Coordinates of C-alpha atoms and ligand atoms in Angstrom, one line a residue:
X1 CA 159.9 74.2 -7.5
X2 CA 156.8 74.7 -9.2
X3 CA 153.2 73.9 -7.9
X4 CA 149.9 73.6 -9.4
X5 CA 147.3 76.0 -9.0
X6 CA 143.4 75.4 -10.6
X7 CA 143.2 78.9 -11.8
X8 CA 146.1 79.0 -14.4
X9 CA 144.9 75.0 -15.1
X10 CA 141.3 76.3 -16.2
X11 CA 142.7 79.3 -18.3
X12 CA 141.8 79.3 -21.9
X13 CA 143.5 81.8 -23.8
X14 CA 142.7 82.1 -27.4
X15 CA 146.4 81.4 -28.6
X16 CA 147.9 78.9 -30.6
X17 CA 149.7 75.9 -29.6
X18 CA 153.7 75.2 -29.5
X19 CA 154.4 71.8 -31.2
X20 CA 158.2 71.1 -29.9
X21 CA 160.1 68.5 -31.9
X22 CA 164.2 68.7 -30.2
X23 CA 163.3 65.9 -26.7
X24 CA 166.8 64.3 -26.2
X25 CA 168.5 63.2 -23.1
X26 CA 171.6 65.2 -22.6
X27 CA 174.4 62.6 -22.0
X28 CA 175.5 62.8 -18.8
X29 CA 171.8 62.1 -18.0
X30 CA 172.1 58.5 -20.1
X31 CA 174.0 56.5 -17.4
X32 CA 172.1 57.3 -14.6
X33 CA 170.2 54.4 -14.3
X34 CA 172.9 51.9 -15.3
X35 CA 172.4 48.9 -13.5
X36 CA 169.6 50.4 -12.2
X37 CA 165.8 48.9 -12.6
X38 CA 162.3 50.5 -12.5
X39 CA 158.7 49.9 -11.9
X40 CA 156.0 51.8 -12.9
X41 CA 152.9 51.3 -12.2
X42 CA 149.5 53.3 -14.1
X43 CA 146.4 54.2 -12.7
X44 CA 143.4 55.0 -15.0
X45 CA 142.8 55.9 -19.0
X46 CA 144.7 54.9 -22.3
X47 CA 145.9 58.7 -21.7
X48 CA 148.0 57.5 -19.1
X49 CA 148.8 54.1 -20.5
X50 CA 150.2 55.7 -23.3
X51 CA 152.3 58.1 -21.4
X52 CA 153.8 55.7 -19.4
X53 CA 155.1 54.5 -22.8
X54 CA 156.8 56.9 -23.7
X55 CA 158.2 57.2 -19.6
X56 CA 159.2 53.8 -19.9
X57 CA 161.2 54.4 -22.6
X58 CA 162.7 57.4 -21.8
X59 CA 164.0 56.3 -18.6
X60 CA 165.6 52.9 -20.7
X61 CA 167.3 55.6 -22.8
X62 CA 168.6 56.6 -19.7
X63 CA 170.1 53.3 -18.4
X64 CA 167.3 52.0 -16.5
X65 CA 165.5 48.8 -17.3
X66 CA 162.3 47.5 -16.6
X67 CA 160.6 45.1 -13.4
X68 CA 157.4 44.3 -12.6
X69 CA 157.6 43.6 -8.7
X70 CA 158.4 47.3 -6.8
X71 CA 160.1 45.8 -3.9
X72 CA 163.3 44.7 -6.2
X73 CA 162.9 48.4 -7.9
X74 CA 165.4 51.3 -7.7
X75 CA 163.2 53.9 -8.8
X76 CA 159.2 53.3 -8.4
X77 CA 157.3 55.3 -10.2
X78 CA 153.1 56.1 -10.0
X79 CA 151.6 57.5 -13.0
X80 CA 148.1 58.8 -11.5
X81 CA 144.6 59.3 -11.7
X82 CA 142.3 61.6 -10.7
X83 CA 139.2 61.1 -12.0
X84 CA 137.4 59.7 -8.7
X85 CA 138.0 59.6 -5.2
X86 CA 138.7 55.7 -5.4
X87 CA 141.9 56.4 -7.7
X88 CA 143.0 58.8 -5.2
X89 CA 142.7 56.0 -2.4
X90 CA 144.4 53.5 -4.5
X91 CA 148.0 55.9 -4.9
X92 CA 147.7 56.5 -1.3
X93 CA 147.4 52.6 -0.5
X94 CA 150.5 52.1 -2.6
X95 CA 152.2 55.6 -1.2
X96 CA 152.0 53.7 2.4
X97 CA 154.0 50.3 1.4
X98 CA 156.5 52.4 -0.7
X99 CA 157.4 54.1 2.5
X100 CA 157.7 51.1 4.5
X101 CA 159.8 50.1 1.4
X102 CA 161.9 53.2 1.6
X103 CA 162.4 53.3 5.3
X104 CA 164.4 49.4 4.8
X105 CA 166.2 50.8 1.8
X106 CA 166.4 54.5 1.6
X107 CA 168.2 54.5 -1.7
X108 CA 165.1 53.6 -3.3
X109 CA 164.1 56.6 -5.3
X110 CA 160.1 57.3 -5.3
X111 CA 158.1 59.5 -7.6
X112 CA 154.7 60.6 -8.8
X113 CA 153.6 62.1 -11.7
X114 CA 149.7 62.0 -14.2
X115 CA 146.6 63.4 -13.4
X116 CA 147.1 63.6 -9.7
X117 CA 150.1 65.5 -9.6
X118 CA 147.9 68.2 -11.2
X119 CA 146.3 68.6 -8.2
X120 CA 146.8 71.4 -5.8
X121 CA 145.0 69.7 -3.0
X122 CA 147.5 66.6 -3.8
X123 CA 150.6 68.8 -4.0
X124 CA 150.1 70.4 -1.0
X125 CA 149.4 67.0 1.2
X126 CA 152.7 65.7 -0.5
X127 CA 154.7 68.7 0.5
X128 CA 153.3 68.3 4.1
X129 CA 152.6 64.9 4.7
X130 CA 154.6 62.7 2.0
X131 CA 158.2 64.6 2.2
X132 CA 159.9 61.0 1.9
X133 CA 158.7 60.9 -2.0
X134 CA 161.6 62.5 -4.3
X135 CA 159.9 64.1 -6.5
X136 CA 156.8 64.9 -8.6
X137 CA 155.8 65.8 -12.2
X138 CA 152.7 66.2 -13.8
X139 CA 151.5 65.8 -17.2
X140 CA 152.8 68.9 -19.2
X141 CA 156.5 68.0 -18.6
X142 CA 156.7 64.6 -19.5
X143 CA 159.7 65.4 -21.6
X144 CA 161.4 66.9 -18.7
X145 CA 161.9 63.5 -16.6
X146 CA 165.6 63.3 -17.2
X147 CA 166.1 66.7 -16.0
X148 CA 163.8 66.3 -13.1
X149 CA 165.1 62.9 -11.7
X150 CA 168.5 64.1 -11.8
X151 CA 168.0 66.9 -9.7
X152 CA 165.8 64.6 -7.4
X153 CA 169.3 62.6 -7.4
X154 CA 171.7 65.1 -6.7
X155 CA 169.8 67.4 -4.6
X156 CA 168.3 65.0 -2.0
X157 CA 165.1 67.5 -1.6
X158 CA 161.9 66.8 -2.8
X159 CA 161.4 67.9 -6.5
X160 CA 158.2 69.3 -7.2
X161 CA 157.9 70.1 -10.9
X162 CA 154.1 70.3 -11.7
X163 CA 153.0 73.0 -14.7
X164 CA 149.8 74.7 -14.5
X165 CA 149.7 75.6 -17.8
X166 CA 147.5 75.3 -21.2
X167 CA 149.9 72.8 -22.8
X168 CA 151.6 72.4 -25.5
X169 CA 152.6 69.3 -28.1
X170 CA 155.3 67.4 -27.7
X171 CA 156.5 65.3 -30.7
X172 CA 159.0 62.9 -31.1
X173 CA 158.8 61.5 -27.7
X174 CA 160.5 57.8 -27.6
X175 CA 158.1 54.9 -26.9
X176 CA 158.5 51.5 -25.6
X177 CA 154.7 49.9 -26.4
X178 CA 153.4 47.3 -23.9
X179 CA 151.5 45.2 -26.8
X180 CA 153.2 44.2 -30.0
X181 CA 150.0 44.1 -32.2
X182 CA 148.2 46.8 -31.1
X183 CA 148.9 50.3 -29.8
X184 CA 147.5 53.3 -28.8
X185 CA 147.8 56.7 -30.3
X186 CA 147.5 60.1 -29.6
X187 CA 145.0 62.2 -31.8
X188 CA 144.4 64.5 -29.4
X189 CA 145.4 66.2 -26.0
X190 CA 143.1 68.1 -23.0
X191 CA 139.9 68.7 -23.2
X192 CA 137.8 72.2 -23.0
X193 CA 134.6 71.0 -22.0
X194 CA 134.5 71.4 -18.5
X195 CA 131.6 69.0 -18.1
X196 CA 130.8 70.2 -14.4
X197 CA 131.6 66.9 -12.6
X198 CA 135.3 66.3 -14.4
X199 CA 139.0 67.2 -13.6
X200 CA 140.6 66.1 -16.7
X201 CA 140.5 69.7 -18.4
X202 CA 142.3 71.1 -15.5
X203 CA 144.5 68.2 -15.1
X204 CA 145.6 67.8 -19.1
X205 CA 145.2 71.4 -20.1
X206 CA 143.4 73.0 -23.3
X207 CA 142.3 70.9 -26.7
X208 CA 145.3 70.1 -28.6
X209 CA 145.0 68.5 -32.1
X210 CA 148.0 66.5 -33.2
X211 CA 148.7 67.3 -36.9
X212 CA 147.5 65.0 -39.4
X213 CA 150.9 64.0 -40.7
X214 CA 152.3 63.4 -37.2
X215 CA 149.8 61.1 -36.7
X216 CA 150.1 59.2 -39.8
X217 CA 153.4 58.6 -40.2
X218 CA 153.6 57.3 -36.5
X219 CA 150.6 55.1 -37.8
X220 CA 152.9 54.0 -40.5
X221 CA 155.5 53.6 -38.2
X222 CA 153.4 51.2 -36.4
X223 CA 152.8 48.8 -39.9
X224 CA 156.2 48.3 -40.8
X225 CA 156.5 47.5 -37.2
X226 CA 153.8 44.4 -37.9
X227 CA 150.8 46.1 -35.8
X228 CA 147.7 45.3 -36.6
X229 CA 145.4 47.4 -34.6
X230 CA 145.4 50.9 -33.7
X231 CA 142.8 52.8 -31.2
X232 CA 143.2 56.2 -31.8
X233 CA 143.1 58.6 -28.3
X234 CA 141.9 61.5 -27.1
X235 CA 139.2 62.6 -24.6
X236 CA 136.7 63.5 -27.2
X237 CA 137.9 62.6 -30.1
X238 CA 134.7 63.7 -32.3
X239 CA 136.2 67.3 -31.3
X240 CA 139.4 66.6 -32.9
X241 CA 140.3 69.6 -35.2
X242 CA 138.5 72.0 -33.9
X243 CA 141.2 73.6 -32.7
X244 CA 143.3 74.2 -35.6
X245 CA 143.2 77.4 -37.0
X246 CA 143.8 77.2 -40.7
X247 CA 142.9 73.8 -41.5
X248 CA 139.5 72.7 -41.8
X249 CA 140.4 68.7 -41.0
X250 CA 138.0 66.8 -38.6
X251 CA 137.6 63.0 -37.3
X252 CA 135.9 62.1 -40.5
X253 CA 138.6 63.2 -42.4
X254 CA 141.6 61.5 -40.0
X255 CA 139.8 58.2 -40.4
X256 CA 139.4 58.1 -43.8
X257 CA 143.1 58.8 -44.2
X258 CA 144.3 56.2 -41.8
X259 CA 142.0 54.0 -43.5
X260 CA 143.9 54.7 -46.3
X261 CA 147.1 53.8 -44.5
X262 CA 145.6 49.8 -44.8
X263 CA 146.2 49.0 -40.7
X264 CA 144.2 46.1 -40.3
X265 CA 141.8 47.3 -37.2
X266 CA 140.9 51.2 -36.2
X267 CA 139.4 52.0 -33.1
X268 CA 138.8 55.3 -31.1
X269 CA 137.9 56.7 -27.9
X270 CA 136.1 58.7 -26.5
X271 CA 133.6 60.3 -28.6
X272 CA 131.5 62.7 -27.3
X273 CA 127.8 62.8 -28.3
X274 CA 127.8 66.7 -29.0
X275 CA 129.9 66.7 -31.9
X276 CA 129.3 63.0 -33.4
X277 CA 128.5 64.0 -36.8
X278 CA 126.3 62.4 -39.0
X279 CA 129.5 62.2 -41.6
X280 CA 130.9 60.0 -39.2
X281 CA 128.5 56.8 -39.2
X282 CA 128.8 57.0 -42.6
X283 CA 132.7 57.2 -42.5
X284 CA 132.6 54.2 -39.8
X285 CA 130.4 52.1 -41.9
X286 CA 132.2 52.3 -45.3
X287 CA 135.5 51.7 -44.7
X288 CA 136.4 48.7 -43.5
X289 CA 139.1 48.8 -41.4
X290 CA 137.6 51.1 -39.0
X291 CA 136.1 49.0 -36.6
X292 CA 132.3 48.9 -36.1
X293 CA 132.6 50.0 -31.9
X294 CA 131.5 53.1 -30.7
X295 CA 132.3 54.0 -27.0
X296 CA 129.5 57.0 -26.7
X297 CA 129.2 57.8 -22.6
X298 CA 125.5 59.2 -22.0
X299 CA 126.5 59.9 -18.1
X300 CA 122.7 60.4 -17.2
X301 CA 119.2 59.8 -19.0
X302 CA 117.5 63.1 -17.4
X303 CA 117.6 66.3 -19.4
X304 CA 117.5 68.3 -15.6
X305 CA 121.1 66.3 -15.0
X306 CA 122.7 66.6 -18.2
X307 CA 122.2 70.4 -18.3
X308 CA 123.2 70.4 -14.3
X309 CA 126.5 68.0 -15.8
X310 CA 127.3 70.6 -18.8
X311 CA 127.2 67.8 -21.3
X312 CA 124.9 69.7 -23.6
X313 CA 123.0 67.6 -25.5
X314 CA 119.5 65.9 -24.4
X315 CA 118.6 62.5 -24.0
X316 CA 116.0 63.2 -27.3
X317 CA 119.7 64.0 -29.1
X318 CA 121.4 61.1 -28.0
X319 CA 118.8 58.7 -28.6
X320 CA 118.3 60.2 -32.2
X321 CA 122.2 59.5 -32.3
X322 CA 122.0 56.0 -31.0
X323 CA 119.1 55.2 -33.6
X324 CA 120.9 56.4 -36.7
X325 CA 124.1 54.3 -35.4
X326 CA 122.1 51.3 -34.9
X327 CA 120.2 52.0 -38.4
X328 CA 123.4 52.4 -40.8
X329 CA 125.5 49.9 -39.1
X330 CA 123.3 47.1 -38.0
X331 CA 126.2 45.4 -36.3
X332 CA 127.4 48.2 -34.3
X333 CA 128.4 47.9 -30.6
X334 CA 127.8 50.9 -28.7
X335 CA 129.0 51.4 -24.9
X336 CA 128.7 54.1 -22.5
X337 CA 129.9 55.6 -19.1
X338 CA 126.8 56.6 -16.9
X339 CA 127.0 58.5 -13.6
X340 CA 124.9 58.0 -10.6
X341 CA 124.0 60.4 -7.7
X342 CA 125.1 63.3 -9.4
X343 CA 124.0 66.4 -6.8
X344 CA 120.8 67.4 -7.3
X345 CA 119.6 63.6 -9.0
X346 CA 116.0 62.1 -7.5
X347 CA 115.1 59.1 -7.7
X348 CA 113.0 59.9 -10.8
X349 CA 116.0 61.5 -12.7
X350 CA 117.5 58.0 -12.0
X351 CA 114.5 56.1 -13.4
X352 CA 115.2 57.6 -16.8
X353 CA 118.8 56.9 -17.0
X354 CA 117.8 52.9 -16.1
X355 CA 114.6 54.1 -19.0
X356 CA 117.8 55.2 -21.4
X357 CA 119.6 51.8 -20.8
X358 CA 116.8 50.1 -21.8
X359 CA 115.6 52.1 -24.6
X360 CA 119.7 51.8 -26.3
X361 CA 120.6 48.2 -25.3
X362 CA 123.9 49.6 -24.5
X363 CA 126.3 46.2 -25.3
X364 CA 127.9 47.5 -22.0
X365 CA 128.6 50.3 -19.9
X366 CA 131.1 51.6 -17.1
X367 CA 128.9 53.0 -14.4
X368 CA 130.3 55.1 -11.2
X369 CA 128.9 56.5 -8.3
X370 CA 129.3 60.7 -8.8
X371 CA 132.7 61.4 -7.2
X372 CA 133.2 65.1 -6.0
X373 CA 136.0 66.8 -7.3
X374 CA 138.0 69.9 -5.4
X375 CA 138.3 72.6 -7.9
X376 CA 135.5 71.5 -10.4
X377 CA 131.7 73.5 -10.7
X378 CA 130.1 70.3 -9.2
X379 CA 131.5 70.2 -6.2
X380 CA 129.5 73.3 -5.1
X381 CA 126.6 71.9 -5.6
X382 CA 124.7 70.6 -2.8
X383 CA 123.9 67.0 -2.8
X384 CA 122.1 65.0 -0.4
X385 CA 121.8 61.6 -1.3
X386 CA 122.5 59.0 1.4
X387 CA 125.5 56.7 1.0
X388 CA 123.0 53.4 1.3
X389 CA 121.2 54.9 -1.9
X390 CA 124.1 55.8 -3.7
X391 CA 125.3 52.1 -4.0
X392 CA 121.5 51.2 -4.4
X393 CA 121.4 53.0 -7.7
X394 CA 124.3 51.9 -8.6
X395 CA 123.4 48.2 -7.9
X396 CA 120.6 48.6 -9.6
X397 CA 121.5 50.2 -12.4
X398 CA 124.2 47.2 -13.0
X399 CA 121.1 44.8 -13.1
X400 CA 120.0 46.3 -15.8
X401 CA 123.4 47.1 -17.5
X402 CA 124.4 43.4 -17.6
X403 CA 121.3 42.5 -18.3
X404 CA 121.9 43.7 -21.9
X405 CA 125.4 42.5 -22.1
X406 CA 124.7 39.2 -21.9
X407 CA 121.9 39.2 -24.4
X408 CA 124.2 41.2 -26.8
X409 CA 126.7 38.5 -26.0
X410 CA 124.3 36.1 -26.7
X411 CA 123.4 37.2 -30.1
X412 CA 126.8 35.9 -30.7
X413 CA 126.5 32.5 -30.4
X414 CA 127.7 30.8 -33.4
X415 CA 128.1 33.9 -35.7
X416 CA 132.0 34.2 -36.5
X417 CA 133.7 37.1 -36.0
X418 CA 137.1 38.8 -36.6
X419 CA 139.0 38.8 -33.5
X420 CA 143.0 40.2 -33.1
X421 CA 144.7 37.1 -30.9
X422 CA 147.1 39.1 -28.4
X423 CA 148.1 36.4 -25.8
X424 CA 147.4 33.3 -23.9
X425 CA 144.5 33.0 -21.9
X426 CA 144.4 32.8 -18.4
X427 CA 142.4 29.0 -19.3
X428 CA 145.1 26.4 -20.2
X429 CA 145.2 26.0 -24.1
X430 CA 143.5 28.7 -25.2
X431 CA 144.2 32.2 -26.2
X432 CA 142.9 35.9 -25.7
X433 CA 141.9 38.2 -27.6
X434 CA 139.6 41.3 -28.8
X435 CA 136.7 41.1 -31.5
X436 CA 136.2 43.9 -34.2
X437 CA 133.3 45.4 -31.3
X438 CA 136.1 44.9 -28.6
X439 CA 134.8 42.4 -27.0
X440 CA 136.8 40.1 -24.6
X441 CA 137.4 36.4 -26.1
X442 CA 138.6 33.3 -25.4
X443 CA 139.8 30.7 -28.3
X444 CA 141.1 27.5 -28.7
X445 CA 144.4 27.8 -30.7
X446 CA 147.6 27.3 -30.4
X447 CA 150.3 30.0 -29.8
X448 CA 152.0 30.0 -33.3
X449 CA 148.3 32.5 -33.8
X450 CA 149.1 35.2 -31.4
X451 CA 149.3 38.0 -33.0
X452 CA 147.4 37.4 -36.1
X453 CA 143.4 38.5 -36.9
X454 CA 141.3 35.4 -37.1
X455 CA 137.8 34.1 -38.3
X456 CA 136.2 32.6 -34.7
X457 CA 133.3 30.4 -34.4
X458 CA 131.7 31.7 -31.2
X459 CA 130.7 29.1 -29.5
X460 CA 129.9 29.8 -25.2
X461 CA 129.0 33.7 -24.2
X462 CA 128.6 35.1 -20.6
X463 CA 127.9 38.6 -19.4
X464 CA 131.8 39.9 -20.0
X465 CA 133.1 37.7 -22.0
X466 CA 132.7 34.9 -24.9
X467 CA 134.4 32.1 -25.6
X468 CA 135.6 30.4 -29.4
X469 CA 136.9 27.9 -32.0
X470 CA 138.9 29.0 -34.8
X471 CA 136.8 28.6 -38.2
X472 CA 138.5 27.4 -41.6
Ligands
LIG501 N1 136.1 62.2 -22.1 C1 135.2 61.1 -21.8 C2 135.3 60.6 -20.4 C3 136.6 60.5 -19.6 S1 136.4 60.1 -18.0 C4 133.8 61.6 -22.1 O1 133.5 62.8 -21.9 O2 133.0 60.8 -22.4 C5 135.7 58.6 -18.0 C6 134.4 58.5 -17.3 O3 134.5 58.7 -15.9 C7 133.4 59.6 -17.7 O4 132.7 59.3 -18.8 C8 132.4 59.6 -16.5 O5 131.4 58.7 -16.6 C9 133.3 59.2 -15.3 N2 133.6 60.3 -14.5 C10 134.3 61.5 -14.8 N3 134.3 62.3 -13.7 C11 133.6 61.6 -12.7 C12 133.3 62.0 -11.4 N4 133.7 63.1 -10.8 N5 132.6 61.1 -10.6 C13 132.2 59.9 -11.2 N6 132.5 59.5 -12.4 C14 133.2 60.4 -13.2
LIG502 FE1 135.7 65.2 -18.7 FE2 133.7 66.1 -20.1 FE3 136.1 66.4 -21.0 FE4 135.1 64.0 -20.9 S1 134.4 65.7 -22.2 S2 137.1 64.6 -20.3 S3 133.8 64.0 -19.1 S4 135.3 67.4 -19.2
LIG503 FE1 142.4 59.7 -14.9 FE2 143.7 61.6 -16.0 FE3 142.8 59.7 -17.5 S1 142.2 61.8 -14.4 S2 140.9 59.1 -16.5 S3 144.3 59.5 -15.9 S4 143.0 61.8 -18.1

């Protein structure tokens, strides 16, 4: 058994990185899940989207195959999140009906593993309260499912298999994408900087930089397999590199070479405001298969917060960054993540995160109520901001928010503009899709264009979505 502890997940130890290259099931471990199915369901970022990609198809590789309804499930599996309390509630909701589940048919096999399973607070309830669930992993063993779930099998005690550790790389992983056009990739792992308020760098360990050819040739992969968009991943990707020790390769430099590579769309998330270089808008607006889309989360608009948050820049820097965005490449969409009710924020240090929204037109923005972490800087800090006003900041901040989406929707209106069909819509004879600034659209075609990037007249917008004609 091994448990998670915060102190060993916050170490940072100035040594290099293993990459490991031999994952392969062992095959006795193949049959397992003959005949067997699984569910999986995934709470929270791409991160996690991606890894249960590469679950899902490791546990195929091991017999199992796929269903999307739990109660006809063998093995039910919860990829977690634990970035706010309300992801937390959500796995605890769904630990509830898998028990009633398990209690009609105790073959079912349960399991947890993602951000949550990093937890020590969460390891520790399982262990007391939660000793029905099989078994547990977190996010640095991935590769170790096959070993884990068949000792869960054989042993009939809960398996707790959580590492606390820096992390390494693991290449080669199998993958079983959800989307055949467009696919995520890894650039990047972890994250080192412990902005006060956030558990991912205890919960994915140290910044990891995938190696350029790694990442190209699963990019090139991913062509001769017909995709057409890529979104390249990692907490902060503008950070990428800056880990390596010999090479001197950063973002600029991956994006030109996957540029190179001819994909028809690029995208990628997160970038952090501290480290967007100027190199970089110019990168993003000369080639052009990387996508005109920035995703650029300010979190608050007062200088007192941001410092109080860690995030090290001011709002004089990010606006200054915005500007230059919006200068060089005039049809840009920048988004952002803002936090509200962070300990110590007044209402005036609110006023100038609404005075930020309005100052960048953000085209849209995820906003949150602060959500205190165990283990994190911020949750020793005082805070005394009544419940009532919480949700009153945040309501009001929305206002504002969706004000600007709609009007950057609205600019739209008849303009035509590149947009990667993926499916049909949920409206009868028409499809959906992204645009080029990942926006959410709605066209009239038939189903012979899914999958195909397509000219579309925009012709009806609302505040989260538009709506479109093809244009020949
Ligand atoms: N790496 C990204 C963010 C990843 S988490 C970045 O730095 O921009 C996604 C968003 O969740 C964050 O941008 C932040 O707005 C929000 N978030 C993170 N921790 C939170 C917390 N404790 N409470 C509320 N929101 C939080
Ligand atoms: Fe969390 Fe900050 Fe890292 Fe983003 S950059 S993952 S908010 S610590
Ligand atoms: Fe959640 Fe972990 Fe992603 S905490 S947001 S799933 S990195």
């Amino acid at each position: 058994m091994n448990v998670p502890n915060y102190k060993d997940a916050k170490s940072r130890e100035k040594k290099g990185v293993n990459i490991l290259r031999d994952f392969s099931i062992e095959d006795d471990k193949k049959k397992i899940g003959n005949n067997k199915k699984y569910f999986i369901k995934t709470y929270g970022c791409q991160m996690n989207e991606r890894d249960s990609e590469s679950i899902g198809a490791i546990l195929e590789e091991m017999g199992f195959s796929k269903v999307d309804d739990y109660e006809v499930a063998d093995l039910i599996l919860l990829n977690t999140c634990s970035i706010r309390e309300n992801a937390h509630n959500k796995v605890f909701g769904m630990l509830g009906r898998i028990k009633r589940l398990k209690e009609a048919n105790p073959n079912v096999i349960a399991g947890l593993c993602g951000c949550m399973a990093q937890e020590e607070v969460v390891v520790n309830d399982i262990m007391n309260k939660y000793k029905w669930l099989n078994f547990v992993f977190g996010t640095h063993n991935i590769h170790k499912l096959p070993t884990i779930l068949s000792e869960a099998l054989e042993n009939q005690i809960q398996n707790i298999d959580v590492w606390s550790k820096e992390g390494d790389i693991v290449e080669g992983l199998p993958v079983k994408r959800d989307n055949n056009y467009k696919a995520w990739v890894n650039i990047m792992y972890g994250c080192d900087k412990f902005c006060t308020y956030c558990i991912v760098p205890y919960t994915r360990g140290k910044q990891r930089s995938r190696l350029k050819e790694d990442i190209l040739s699963e990019v090139k992969d991913l062509i001769n397999d017909g995709y057409k968009e890529i979104t390249l991943l990692g907490q902060n990707v503008n950070a990428y590199g800056k880990d390596f020790e010999n090479i001197e390769y950063h973002l600029e430099d991956l994006l030109v070479d996957v540029s190179k590579t001819g994909i028809e769309r690029i995208k990628f998330i997160t970038s952090h405001p501290w480290d967007f270089t100027d190199g970089m808008v110019d990168v993003i607006k000369n080639n052009k298969n990387i996508n005109p889309f920035v995703h650029l989360p300010i979190q608050s608009g007062s200088n007192k917060i941001l410092k109080l948050m860690g995030r090290k820049y001011t709002k004089e820097k990010y606006l200054e960054l915005v500007k230059k965005i919006r200068e060089n490449i005039p049809n840009c969409v920048i988004t952002t993540d803002i936090i509200v009710a962070f300990p110590g924020e007044t209402r005036e240090d609110f006023e100038e995160s609404l005075e930020m929204v309005n100052l960048c037109e953000f085209d849209a923005a995820f906003t949150f109520i602060y959500s205190k972490r165990a283990g994190t800087p911020a949750a020793k800090m005082e805070c005394d901001i009544s419940k009532e006003e919480k949700e009153n900041r945040l309501r009001e901040l929305n206002q504002v928010v969706n004000k600007y989406s709609l009007e950057s929707n609205k600019k739209l209106i008849n303009t035509v503009v590149p947009v990667l069909l993926e499916s049909k819509s949920e409206k009868v004879g028409m499809l959906m899709g992204y645009t080029d600034t990942n926006k959410l659209i709605n066209v009239k075609a038939s189903d012979d264009y899914i999958g195909s990037v397509v000219d579309v007249k925009v012709t009806n917008v609302r505040t989260w979505s538009l709506d479109g004609e093809l244009y020949e």
